[in-house]
PDB file of C-alpha atoms in Angstrom:
ATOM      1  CA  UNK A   1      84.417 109.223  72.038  1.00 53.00           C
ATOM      2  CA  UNK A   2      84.981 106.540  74.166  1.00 79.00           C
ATOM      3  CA  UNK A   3      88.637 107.404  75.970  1.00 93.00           C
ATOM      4  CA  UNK A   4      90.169 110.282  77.271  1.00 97.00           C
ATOM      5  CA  UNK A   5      91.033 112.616  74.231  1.00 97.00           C
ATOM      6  CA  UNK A   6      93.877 114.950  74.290  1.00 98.00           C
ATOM      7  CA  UNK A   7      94.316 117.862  71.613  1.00 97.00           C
ATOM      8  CA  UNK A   8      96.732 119.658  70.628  1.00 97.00           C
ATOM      9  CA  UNK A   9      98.890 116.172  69.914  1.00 97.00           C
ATOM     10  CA  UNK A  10     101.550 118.202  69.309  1.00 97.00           C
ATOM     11  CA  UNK A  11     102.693 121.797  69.987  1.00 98.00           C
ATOM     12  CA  UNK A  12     105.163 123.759  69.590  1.00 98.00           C
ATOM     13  CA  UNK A  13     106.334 126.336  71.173  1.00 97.00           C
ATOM     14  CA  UNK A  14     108.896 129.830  70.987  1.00 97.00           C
ATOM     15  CA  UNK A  15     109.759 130.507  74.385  1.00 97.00           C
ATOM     16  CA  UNK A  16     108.098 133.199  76.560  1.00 97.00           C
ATOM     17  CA  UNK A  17     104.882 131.721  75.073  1.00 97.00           C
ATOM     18  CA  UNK A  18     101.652 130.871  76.642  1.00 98.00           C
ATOM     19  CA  UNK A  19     100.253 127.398  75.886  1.00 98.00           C
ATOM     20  CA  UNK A  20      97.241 125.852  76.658  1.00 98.00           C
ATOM     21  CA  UNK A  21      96.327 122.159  76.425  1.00 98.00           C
ATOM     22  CA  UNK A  22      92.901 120.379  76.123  1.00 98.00           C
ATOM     23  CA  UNK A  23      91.799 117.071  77.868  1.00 98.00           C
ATOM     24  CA  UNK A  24      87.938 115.660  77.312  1.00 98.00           C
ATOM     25  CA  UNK A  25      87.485 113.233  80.309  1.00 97.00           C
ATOM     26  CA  UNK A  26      85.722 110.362  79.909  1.00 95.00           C
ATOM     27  CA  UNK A  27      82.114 110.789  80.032  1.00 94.00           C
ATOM     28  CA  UNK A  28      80.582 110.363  83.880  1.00 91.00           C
ATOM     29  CA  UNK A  29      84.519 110.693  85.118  1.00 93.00           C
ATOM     30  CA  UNK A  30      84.505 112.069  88.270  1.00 91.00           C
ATOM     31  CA  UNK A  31      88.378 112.627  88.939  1.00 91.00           C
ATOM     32  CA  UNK A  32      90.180 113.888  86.030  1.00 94.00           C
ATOM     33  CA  UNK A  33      94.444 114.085  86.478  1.00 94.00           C
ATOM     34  CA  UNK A  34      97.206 115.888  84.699  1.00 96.00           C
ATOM     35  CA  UNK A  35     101.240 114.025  84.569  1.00 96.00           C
ATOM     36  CA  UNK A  36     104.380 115.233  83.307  1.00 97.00           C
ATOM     37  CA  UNK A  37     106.200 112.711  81.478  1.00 96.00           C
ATOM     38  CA  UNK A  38     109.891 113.924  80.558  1.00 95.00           C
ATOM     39  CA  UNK A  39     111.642 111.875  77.647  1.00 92.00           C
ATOM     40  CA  UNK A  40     113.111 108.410  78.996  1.00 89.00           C
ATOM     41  CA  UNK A  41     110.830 108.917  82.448  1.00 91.00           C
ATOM     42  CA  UNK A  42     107.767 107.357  83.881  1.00 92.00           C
ATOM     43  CA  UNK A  43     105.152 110.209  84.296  1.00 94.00           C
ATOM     44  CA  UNK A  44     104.807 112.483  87.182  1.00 93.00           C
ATOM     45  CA  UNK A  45     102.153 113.784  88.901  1.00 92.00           C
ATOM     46  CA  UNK A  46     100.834 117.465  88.384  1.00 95.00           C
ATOM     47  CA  UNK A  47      97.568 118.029  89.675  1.00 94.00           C
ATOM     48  CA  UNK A  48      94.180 116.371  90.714  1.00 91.00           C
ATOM     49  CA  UNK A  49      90.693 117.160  89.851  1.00 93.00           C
ATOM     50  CA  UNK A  50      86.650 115.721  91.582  1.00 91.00           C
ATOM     51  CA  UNK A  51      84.672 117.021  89.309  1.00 93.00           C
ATOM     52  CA  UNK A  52      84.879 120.740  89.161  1.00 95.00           C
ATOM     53  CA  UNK A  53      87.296 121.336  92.802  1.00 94.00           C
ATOM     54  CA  UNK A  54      91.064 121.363  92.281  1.00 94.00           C
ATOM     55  CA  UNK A  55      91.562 119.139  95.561  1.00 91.00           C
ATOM     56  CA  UNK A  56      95.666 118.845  94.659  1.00 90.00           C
ATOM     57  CA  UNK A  57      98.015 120.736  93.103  1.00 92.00           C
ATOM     58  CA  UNK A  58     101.397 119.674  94.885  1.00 91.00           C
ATOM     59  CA  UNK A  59     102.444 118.499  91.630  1.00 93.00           C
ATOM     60  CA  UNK A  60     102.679 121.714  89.754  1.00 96.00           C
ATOM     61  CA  UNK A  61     106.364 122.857  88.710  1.00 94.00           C
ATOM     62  CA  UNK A  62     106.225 126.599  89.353  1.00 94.00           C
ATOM     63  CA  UNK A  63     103.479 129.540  89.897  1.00 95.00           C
ATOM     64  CA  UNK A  64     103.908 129.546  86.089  1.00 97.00           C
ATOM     65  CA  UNK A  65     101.344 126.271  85.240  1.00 98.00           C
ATOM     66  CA  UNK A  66      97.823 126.903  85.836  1.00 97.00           C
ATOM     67  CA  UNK A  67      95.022 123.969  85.288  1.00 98.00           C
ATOM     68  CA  UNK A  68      91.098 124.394  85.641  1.00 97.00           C
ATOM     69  CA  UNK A  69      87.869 122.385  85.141  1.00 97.00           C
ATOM     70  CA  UNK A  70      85.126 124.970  85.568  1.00 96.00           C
ATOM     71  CA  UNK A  71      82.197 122.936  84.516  1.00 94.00           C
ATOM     72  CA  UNK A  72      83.618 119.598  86.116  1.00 92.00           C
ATOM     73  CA  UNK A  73      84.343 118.002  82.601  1.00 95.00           C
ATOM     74  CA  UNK A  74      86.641 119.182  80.320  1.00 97.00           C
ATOM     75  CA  UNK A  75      89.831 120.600  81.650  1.00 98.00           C
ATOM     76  CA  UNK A  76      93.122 122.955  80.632  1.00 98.00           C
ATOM     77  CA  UNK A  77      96.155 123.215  81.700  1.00 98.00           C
ATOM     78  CA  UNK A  78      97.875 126.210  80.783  1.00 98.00           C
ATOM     79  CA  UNK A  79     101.961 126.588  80.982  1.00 98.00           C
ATOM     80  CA  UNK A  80     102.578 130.760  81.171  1.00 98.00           C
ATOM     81  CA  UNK A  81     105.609 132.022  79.312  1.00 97.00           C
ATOM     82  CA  UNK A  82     106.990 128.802  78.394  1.00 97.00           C
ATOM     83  CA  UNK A  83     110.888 127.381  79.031  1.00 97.00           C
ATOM     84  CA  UNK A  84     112.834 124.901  77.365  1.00 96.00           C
ATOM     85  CA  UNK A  85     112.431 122.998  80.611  1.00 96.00           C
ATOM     86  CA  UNK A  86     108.851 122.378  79.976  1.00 97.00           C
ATOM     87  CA  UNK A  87     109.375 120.395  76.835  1.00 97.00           C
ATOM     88  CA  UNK A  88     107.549 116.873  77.966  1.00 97.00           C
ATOM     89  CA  UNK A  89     104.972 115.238  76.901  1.00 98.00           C
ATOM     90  CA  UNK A  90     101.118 116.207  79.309  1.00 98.00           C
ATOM     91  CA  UNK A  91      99.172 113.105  80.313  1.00 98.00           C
ATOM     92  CA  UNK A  92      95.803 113.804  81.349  1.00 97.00           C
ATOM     93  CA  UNK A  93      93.265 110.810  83.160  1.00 95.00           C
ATOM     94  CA  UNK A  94      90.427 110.363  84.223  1.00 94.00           C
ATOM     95  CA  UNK A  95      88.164 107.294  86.672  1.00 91.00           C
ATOM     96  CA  UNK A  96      85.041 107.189  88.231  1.00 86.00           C
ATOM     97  CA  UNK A  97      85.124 108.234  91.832  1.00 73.00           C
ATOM     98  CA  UNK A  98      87.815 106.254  93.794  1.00 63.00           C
ATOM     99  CA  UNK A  99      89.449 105.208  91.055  1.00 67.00           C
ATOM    100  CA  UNK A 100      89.967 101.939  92.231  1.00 72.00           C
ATOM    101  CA  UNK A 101      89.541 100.030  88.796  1.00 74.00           C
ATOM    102  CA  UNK A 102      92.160 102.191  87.356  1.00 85.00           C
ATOM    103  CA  UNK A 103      93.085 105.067  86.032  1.00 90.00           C
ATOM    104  CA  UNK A 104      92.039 105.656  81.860  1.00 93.00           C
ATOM    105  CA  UNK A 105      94.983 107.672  79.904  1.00 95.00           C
ATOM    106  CA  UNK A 106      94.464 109.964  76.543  1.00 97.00           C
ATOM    107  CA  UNK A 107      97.891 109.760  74.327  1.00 96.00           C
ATOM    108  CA  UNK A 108      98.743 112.859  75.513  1.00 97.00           C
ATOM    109  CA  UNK A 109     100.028 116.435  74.282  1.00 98.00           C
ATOM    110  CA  UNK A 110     103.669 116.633  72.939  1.00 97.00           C
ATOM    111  CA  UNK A 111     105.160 120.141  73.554  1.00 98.00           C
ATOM    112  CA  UNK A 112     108.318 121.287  72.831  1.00 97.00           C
ATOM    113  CA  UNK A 113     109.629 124.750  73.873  1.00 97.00           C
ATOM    114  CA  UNK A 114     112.362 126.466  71.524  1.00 95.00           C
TER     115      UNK A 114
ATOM    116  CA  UNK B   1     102.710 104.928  98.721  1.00 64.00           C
ATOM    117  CA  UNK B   2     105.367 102.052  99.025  1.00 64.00           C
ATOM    118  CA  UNK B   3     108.252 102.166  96.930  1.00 87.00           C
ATOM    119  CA  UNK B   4     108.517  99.230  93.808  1.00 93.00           C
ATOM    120  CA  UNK B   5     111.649  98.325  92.364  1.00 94.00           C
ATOM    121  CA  UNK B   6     111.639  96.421  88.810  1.00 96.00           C
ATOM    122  CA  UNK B   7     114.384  95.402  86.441  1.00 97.00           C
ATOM    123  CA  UNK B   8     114.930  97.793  84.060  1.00 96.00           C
ATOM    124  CA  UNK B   9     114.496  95.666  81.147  1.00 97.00           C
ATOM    125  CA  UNK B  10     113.716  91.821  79.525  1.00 97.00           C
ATOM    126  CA  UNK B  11     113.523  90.509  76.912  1.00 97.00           C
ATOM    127  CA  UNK B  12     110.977  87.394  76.007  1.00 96.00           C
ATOM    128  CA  UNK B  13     110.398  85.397  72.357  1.00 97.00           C
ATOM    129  CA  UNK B  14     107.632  85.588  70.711  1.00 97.00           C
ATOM    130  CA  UNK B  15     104.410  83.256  71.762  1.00 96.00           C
ATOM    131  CA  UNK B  16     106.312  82.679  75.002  1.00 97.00           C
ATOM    132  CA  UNK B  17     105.167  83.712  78.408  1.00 97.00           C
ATOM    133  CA  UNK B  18     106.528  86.956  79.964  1.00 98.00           C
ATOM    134  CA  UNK B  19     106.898  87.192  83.716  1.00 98.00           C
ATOM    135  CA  UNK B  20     108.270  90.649  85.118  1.00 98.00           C
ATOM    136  CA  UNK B  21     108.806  90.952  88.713  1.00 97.00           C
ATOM    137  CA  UNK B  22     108.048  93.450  90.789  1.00 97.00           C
ATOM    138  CA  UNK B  23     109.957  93.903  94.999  1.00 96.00           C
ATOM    139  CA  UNK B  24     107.440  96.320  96.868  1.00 94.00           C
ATOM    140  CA  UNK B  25     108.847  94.762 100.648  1.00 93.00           C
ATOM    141  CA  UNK B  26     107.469  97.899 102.608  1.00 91.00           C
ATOM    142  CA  UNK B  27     103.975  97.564 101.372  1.00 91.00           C
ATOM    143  CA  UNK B  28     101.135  98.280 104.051  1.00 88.00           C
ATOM    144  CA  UNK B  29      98.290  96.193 104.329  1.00 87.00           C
ATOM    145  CA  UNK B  30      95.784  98.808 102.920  1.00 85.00           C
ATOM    146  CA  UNK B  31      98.255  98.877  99.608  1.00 89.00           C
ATOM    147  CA  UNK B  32      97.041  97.276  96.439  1.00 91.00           C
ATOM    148  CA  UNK B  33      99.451  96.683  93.851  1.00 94.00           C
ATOM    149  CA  UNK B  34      98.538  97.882  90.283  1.00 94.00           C
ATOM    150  CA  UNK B  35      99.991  97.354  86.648  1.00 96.00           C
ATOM    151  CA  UNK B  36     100.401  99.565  83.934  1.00 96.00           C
ATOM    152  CA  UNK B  37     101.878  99.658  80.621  1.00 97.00           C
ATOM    153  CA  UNK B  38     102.324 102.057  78.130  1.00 97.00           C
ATOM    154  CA  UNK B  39     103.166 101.381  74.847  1.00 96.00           C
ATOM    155  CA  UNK B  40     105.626 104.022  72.510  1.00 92.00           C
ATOM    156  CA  UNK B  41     103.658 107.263  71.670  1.00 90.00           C
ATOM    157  CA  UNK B  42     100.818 106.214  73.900  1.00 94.00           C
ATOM    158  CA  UNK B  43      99.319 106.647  77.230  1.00 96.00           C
ATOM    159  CA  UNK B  44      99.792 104.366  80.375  1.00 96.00           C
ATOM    160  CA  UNK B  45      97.665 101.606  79.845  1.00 95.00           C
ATOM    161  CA  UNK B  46      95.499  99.821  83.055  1.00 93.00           C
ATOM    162  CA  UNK B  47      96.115  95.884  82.832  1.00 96.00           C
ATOM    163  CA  UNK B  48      95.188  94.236  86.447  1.00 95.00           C
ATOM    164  CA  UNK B  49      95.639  95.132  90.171  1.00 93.00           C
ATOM    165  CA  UNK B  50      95.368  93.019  93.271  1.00 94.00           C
ATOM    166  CA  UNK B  51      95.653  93.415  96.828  1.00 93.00           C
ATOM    167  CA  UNK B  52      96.383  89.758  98.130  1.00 91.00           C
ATOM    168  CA  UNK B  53      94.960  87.182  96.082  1.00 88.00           C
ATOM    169  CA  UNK B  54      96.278  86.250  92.990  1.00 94.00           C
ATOM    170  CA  UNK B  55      93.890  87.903  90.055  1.00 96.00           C
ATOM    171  CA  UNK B  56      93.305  87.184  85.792  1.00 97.00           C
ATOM    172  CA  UNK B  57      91.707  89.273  83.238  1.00 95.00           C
ATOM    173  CA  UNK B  58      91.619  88.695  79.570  1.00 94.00           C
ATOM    174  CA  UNK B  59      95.220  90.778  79.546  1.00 94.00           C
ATOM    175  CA  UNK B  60      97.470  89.333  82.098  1.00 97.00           C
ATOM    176  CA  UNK B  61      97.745  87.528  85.525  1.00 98.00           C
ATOM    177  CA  UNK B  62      99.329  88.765  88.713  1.00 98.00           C
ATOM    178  CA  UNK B  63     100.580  86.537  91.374  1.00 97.00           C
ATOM    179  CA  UNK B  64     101.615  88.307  95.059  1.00 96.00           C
ATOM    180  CA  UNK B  65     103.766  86.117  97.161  1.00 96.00           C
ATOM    181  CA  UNK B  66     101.989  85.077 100.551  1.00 94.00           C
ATOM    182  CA  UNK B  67     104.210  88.127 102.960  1.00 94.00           C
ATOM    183  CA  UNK B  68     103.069  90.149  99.638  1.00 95.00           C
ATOM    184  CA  UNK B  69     106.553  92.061  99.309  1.00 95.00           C
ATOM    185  CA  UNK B  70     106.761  90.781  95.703  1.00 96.00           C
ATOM    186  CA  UNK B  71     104.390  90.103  92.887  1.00 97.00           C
ATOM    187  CA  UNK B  72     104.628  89.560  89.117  1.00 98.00           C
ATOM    188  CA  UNK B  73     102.981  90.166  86.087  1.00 98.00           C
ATOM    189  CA  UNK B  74     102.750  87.518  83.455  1.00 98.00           C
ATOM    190  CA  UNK B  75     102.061  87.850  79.892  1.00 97.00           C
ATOM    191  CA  UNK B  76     100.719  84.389  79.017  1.00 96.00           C
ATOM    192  CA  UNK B  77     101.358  84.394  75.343  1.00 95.00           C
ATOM    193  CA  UNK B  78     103.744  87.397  74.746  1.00 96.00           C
ATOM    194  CA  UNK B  79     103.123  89.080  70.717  1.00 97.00           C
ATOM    195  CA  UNK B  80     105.178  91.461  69.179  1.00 97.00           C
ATOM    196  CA  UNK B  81     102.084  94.472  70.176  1.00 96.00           C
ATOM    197  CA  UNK B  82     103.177  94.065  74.018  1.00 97.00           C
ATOM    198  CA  UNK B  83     106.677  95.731  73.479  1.00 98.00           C
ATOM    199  CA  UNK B  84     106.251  98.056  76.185  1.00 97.00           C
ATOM    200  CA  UNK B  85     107.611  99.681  79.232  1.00 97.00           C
ATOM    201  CA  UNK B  86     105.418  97.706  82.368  1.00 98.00           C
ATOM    202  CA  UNK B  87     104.929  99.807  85.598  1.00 97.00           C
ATOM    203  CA  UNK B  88     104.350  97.937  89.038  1.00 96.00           C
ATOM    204  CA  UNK B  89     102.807 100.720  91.496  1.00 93.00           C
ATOM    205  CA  UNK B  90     101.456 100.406  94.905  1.00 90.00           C
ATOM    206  CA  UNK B  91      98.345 102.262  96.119  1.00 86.00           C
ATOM    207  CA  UNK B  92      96.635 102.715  99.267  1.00 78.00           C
ATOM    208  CA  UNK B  93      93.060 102.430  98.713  1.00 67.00           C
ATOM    209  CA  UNK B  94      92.188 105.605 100.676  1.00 62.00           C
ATOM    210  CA  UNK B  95      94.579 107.378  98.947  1.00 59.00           C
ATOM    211  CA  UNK B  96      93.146 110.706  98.762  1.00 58.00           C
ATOM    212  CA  UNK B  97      92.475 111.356  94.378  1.00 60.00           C
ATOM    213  CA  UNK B  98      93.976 108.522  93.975  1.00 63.00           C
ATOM    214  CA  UNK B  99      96.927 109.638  92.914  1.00 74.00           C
ATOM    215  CA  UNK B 100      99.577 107.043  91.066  1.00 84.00           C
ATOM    216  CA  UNK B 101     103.579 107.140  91.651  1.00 85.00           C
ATOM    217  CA  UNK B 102     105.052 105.612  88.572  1.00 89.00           C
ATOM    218  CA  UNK B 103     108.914 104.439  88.733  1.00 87.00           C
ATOM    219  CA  UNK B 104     111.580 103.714  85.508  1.00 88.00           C
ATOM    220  CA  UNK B 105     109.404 100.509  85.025  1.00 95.00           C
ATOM    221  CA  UNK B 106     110.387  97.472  82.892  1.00 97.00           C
ATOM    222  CA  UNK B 107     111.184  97.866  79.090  1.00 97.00           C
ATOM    223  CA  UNK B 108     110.184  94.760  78.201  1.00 98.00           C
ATOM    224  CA  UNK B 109     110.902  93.438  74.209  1.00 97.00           C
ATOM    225  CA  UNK B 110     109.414  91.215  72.726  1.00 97.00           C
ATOM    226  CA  UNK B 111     111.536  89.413  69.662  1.00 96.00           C
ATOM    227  CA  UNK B 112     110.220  87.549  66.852  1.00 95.00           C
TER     228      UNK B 112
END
């Protein structure tokens, strides 16, 4: 496709569950990012990928959210055993290198932890 | 990256022209300032960025005052589709991945 598709759109979760959360990149995107966006907030960062090297991950909540990109294109992040405090909706972006001409959002993942 | 501050909402008619300010008075000279929106259900959307001069594109204009410690957006023609919350961020442009800080942003409504 032509933008930055997200899948599951929604999910739900039991908690104590592990989730995991698919983002397809723009083709030819270099950097690829994942936000946090809690209900009523403006997203937040999580982590930063160019191409296949995690080069940030000051972003992550705890030990408990893991995110990869092992063949530089399409990336997971994966939330291990799940709490209610992770309910928010996952952004995930992507640019060409530098990123100056902006930064191209999928609609995201809703998840919502029971 | 500098800190913005913008209203927290507006309001604008219909077919009228939307301006939403943006104060970003500790912005460095290697800072450009960028525009988002993002729409209900959706992703932020790009719309312009700028770094001194005033810019268009076929979405929007931005005009930054001469010290550049304020800029805003305008909608020319506001419809009913640009109902949406409007984030002003500032960005070095060697910041490292490129990372964007967004704030509360604008909520702006647009009313028939």
């Amino acid at each position: 496709g032509a933008g930055v598709s997200q899948s599951p759109r929604y999910k739900v979760a039991k908690r104590g569950q592990d989730v995991a959360l698919r983002c397809d990149p723009i083709s030819g995107h270099v950097s690829l990012f994942w936000y946090q966006q809690a209900l009523g907030q403006g997203p937040e960062f999580l982590t930063y990928f160019q191409n296949e090297a995690q080069l940030d991950k000051s972003g992550l909540p705890s030990d408990r959210f893991f995110a990869e990109r092992p063949e530089g294109s399409v990336s997971t992040l994966k939330i291990q055993r799940t709490q209610q405090e992770d309910s928010a909706v996952y952004l995930c972006a992507s640019s060409l290198e530098g990123g100056r001409d902006g930064l191209f959002f999928g609609s995201g993942t809703q998840l919502s932890v029971l | 990256d500098a800190k913005t501050t913008q209203p927290p909402s507006m309001d604008c008619a219909e077919g009228r022209a939307a301006n939403l300010p943006c104060n970003h008075s500790t912005i460095s000279g290697n800072e450009y300032v960028y525009w988002y929106r993002q729409i209900h259900s959706q992703g932020p959307q790009y719309i312009i960025h700028g770094l001194k001069n005033n810019e268009t594109n076929e979405m929007a204009s931005l005009i930054i005052t001469e010290d550049r410690k304020s800029s805003t957006l305008i909608l020319p023609h506001a419809t009913l589709r640009d109902t949406a919350v409007y984030y002003c961020i500032v960005r070095a442009d060697n910041n490292a991945g490129n990372m964007l800080t967004f704030g509360g942003g604008t909520r702006l409504m647009v009313k028939p």
